[in-house]
Coordinates of C-alpha atoms and ligand atoms in Angstrom, one line a residue:
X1126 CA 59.4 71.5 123.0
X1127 CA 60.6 74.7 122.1
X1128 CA 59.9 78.1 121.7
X1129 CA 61.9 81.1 119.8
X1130 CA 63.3 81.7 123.6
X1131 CA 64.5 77.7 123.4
X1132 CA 62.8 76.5 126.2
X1133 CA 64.7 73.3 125.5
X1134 CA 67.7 75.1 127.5
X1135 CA 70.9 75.8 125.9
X1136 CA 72.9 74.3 123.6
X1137 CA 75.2 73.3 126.7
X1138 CA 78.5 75.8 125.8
X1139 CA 77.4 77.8 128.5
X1140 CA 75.2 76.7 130.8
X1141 CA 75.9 76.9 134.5
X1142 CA 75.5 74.4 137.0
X1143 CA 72.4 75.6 138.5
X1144 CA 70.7 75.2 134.6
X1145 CA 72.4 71.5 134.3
X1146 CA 70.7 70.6 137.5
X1147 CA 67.2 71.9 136.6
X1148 CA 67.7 70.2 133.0
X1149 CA 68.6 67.4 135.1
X1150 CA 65.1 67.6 136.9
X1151 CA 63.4 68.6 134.1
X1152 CA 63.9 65.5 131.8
X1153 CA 64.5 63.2 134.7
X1154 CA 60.4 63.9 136.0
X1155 CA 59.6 63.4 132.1
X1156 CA 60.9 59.8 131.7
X1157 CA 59.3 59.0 135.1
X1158 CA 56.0 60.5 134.2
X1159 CA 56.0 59.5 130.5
X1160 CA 57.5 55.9 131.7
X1161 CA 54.7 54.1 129.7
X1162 CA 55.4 55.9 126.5
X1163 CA 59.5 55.1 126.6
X1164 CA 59.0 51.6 127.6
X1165 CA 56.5 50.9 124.4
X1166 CA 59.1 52.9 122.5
X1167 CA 61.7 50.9 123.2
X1168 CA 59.8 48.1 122.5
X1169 CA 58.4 49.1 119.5
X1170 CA 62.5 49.5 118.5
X1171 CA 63.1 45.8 119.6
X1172 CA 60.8 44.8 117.1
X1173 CA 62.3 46.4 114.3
X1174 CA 65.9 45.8 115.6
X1175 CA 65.7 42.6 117.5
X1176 CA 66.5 42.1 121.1
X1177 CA 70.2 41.1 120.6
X1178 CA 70.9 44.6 119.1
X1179 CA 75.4 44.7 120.4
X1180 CA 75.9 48.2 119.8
X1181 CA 73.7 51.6 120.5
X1182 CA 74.2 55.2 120.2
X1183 CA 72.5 58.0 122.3
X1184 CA 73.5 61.8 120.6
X1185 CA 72.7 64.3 123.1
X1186 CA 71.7 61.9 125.6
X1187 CA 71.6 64.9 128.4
X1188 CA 71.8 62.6 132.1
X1189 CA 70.5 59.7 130.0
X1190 CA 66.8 58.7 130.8
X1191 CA 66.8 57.0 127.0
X1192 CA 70.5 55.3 127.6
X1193 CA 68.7 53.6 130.6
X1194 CA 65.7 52.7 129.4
X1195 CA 67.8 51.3 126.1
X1196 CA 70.2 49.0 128.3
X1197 CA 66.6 47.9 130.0
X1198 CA 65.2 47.1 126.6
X1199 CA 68.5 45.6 125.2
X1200 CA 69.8 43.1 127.8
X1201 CA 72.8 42.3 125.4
X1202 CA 73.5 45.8 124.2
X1203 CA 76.2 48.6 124.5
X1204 CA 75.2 51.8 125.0
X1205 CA 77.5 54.7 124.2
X1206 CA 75.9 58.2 125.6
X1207 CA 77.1 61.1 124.0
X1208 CA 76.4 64.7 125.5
X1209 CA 78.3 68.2 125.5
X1210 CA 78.2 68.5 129.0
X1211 CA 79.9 67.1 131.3
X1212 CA 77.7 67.3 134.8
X1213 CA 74.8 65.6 132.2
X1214 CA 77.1 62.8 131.7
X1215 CA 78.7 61.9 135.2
X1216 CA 74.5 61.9 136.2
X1217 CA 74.1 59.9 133.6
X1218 CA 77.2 57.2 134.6
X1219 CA 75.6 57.7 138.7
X1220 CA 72.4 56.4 137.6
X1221 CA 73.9 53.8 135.3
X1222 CA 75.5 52.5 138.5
X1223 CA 72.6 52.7 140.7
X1224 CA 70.8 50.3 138.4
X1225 CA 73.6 48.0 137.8
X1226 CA 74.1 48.7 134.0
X1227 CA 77.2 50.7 134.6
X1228 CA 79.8 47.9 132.5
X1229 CA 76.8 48.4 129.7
X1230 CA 76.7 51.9 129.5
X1231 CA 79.4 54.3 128.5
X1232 CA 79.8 58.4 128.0
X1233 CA 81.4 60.5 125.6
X1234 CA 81.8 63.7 126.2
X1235 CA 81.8 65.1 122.7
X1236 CA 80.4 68.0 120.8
X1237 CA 78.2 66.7 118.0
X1238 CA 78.9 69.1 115.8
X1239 CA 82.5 68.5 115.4
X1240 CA 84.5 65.4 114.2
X1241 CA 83.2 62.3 115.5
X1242 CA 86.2 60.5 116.2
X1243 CA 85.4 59.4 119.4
X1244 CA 81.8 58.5 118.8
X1245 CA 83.2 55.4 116.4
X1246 CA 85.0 54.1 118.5
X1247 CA 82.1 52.4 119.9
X1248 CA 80.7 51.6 116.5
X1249 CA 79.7 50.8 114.2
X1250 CA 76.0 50.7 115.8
X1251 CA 72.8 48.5 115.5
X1252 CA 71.0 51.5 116.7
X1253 CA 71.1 55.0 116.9
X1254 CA 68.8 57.3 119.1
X1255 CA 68.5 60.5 119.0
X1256 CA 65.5 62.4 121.3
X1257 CA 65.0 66.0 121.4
X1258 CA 68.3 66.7 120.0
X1259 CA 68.5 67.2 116.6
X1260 CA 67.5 70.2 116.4
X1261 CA 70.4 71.3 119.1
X1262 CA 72.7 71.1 116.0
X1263 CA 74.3 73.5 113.8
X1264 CA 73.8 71.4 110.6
X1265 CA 70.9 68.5 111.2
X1266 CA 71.5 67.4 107.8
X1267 CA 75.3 66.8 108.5
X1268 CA 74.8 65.1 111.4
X1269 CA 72.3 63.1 109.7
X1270 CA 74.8 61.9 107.3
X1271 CA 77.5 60.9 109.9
X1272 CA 74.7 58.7 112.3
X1273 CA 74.1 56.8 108.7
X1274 CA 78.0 56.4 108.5
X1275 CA 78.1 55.0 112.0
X1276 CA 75.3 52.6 111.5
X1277 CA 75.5 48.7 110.5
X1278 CA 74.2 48.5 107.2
X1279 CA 70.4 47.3 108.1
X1280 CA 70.8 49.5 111.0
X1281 CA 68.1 51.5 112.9
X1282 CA 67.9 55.5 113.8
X1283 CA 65.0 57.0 115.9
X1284 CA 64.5 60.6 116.0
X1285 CA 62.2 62.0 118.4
X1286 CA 61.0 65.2 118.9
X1287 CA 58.6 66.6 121.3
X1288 CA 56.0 69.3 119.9
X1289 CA 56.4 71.5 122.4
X1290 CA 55.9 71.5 126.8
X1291 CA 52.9 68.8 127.9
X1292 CA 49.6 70.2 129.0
X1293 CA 48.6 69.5 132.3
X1294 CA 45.8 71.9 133.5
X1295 CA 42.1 71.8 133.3
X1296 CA 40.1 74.3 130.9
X1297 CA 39.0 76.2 134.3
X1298 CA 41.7 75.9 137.2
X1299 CA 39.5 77.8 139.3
X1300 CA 41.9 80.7 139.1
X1301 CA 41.5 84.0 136.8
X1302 CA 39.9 83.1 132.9
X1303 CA 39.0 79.2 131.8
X1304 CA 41.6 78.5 128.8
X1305 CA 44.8 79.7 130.7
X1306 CA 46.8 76.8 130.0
X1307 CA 46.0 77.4 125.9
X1308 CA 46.5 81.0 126.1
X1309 CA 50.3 80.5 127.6
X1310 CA 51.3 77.6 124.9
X1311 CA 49.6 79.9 122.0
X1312 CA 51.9 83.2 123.2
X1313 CA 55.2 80.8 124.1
X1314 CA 55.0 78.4 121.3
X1315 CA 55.7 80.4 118.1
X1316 CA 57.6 78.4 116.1
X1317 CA 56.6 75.0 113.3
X1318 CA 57.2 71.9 114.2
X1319 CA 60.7 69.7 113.6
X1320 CA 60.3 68.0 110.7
X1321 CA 63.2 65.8 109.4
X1322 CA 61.8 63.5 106.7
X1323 CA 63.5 65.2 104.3
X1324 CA 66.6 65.6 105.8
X1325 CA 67.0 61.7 106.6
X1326 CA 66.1 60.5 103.5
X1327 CA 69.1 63.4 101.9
X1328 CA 71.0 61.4 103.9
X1329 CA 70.2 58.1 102.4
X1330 CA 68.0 56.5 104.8
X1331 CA 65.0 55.0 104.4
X1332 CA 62.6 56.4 106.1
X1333 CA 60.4 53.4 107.8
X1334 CA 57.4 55.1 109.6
X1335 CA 57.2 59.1 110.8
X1336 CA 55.0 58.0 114.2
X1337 CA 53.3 61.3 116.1
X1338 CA 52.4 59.6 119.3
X1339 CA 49.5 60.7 121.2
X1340 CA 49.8 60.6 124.8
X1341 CA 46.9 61.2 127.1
X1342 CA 48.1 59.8 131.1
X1343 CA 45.5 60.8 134.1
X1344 CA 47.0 61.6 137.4
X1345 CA 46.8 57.8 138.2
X1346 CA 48.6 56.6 135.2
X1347 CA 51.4 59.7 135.7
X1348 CA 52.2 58.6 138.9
X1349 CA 53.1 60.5 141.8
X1350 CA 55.8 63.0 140.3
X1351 CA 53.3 64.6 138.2
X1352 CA 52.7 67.6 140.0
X1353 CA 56.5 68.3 140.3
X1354 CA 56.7 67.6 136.4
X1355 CA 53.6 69.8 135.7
X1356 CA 55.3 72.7 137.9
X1357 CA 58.8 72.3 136.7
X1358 CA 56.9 72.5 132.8
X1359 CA 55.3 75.7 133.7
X1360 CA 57.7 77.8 135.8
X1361 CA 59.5 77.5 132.5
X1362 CA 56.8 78.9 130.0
X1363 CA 56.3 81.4 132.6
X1364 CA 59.7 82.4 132.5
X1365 CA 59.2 83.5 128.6
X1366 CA 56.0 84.4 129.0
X1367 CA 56.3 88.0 130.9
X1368 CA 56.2 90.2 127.8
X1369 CA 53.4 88.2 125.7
X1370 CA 50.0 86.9 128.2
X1371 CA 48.0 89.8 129.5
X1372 CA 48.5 90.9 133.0
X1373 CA 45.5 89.2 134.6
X1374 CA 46.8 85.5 133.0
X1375 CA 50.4 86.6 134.6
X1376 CA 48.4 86.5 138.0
X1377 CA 46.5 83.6 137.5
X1378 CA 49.5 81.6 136.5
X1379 CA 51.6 82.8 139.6
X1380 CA 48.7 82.0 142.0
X1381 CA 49.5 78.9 140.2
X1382 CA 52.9 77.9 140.8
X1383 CA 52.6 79.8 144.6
X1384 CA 53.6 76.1 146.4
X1385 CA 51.8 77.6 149.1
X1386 CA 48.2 78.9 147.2
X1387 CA 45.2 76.8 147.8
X1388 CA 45.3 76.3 143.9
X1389 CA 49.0 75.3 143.5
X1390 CA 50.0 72.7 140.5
X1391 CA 52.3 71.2 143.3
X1392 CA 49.8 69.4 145.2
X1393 CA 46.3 69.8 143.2
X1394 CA 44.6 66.4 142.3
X1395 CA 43.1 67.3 138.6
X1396 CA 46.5 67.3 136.3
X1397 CA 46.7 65.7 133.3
X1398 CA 49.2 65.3 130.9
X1399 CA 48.4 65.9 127.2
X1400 CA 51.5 65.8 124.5
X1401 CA 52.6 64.4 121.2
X1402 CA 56.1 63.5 120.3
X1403 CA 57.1 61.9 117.0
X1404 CA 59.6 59.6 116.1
X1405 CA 60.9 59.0 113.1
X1406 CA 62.2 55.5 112.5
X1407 CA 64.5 55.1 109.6
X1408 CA 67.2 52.2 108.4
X1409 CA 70.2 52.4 106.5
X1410 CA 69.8 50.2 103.8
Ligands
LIG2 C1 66.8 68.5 125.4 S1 68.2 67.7 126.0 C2 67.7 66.0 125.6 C3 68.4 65.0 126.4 C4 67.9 63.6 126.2 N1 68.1 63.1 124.9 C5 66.5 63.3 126.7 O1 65.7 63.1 125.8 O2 66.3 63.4 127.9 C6 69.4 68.0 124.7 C7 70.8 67.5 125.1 O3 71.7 67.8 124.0 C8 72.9 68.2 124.5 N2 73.6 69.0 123.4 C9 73.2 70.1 122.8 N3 74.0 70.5 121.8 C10 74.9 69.5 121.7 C11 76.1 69.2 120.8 N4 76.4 70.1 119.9 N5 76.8 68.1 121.0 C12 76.5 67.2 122.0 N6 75.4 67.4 122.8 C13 74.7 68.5 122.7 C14 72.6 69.0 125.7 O4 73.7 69.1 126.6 C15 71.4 68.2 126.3 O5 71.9 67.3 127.2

């Protein structure tokens, strides 16, 4: 989900508080609309780590959508939610309250590239997450080898990684040129995918299963906060996307995200979403 502007958002040493709020947003809307796809996750983790997993990690677990949907999964389970920043994590320990997990879920504020003194105190864990994070890091490989230090022998990571921003839009919007939506991901997206096989297995895991999940969700299956999640997705490619889509795609795309145009992605009824993440599920031996 990122481009060679980063359209993940900074690395969280300087953001403001206007950019941690529209993070916020941002990944908030995509756990609501991708519900489905973190609930069979996290199931999919229960399996392979069994429900009375004690002890979780969550590096770079931004205002915490996976810590929650972890202390869901894992009625019996610790989570420690680590993040740079620290607006990310007081959302993250509001929304732990609101749904009555707060004595099951703590934060650390800590930055993942140095030691990690304060991220064993927790440990060591049955299971570490880490999603669209890795490649935040200075030294993936590194970081890699501390998680396997902070695991249970027989413990589980999951890495996940987005390919890039859904898709959302029909081939013809009825604005401008059919193919928009393509157009903007081919200029914005110009980087290869993450791949960390390699990298995991360096660090002596085993590498289980490398899943690329395909996820296809109609506007009834999103749910209501599509269009807001659709919006929020595109303002941001739009915002990199000035110098590189000809000037009549630059139209069409601001006709748009106009709340107020007849065409608008903020109230329109034929989004979709279209995306592939993959996780990468791999034990310590
Ligand atoms: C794209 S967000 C992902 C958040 C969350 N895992 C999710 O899937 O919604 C990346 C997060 O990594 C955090 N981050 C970036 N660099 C970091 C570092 N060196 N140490 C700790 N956290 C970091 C950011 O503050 C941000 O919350």
């Amino acid at each position: 989900m990122s481009t060679h502007h980063d359209t993940h958002g900074h690395t969280g040493h300087e953001r403001t508080g206007e950019a941690d709020g529209a993070m916020t947003r941002l990944l908030e809307l995509d756990a609501e609309v991708l519900a489905p796809h973190l609930a069979h996750l996290t199931g999919l983790l229960a399996q392979r780590v069994g429900l009375d997993a004690a002890r979780i990690l969550d590096l770079g677990s931004g205002p915490g959508t996976g810590s929650l949907a972890l202390a869901r999964q894992f009625p019996a389970a610790q989570v420690t939610a680590v993040d740079i920043s620290p607006p990310l994590l007081h959302r993250l320990r509001e929304q732990a309250a609101a749904r009555g997990v707060a004595d099951r879920v703590s934060t650390v504020q800590a930055n993942v590239d140095e030691p990690w003194t304060k991220i064993a105190e927790n440990g060591p864990y049955d299971l570490i997450w880490a999603a669209s994070f890795i490649h935040h890091v200075s030294d993936p490989a590194r970081t890699f080898t501390r998680a396997f230090g902070q695991l249970r022998p027989g413990g589980l990571i999951a890495v996940t990684e987005m390919d890039f921003f859904p898709r959302f839009l029909p081939e013809d919007t009825g604005v401008g040129r059919p193919g928009l939506e393509a157009r903007l991901h081919q200029a914005t997206n110009t980087r290869p995918q993450h791949e960390w096989t390699g990298a995991l297995t360096d660090a002596g895991f085993v590498v289980e299963e490398r899943r690329p999940f395909e996820i296809r969700l109609d506007g009834a299956q999103a749910g209501p906060a599509l269009n807001a999640y659709a919006r929020l997705c595109l303002v941001k490619l739009r915002s990199h996307a000035t110098d590189v889509l000809a000037a009549d795609d630059l139209a069409a795309l601001d006709a748009l995200l106009d709340e107020t145009g007849p065409q608008s992605t903020a109230h329109r009824g034929d989004l979709s979403v279209r995306t592939t993440r993959t996780t990468w599920l791999a034990r310590r031996p």
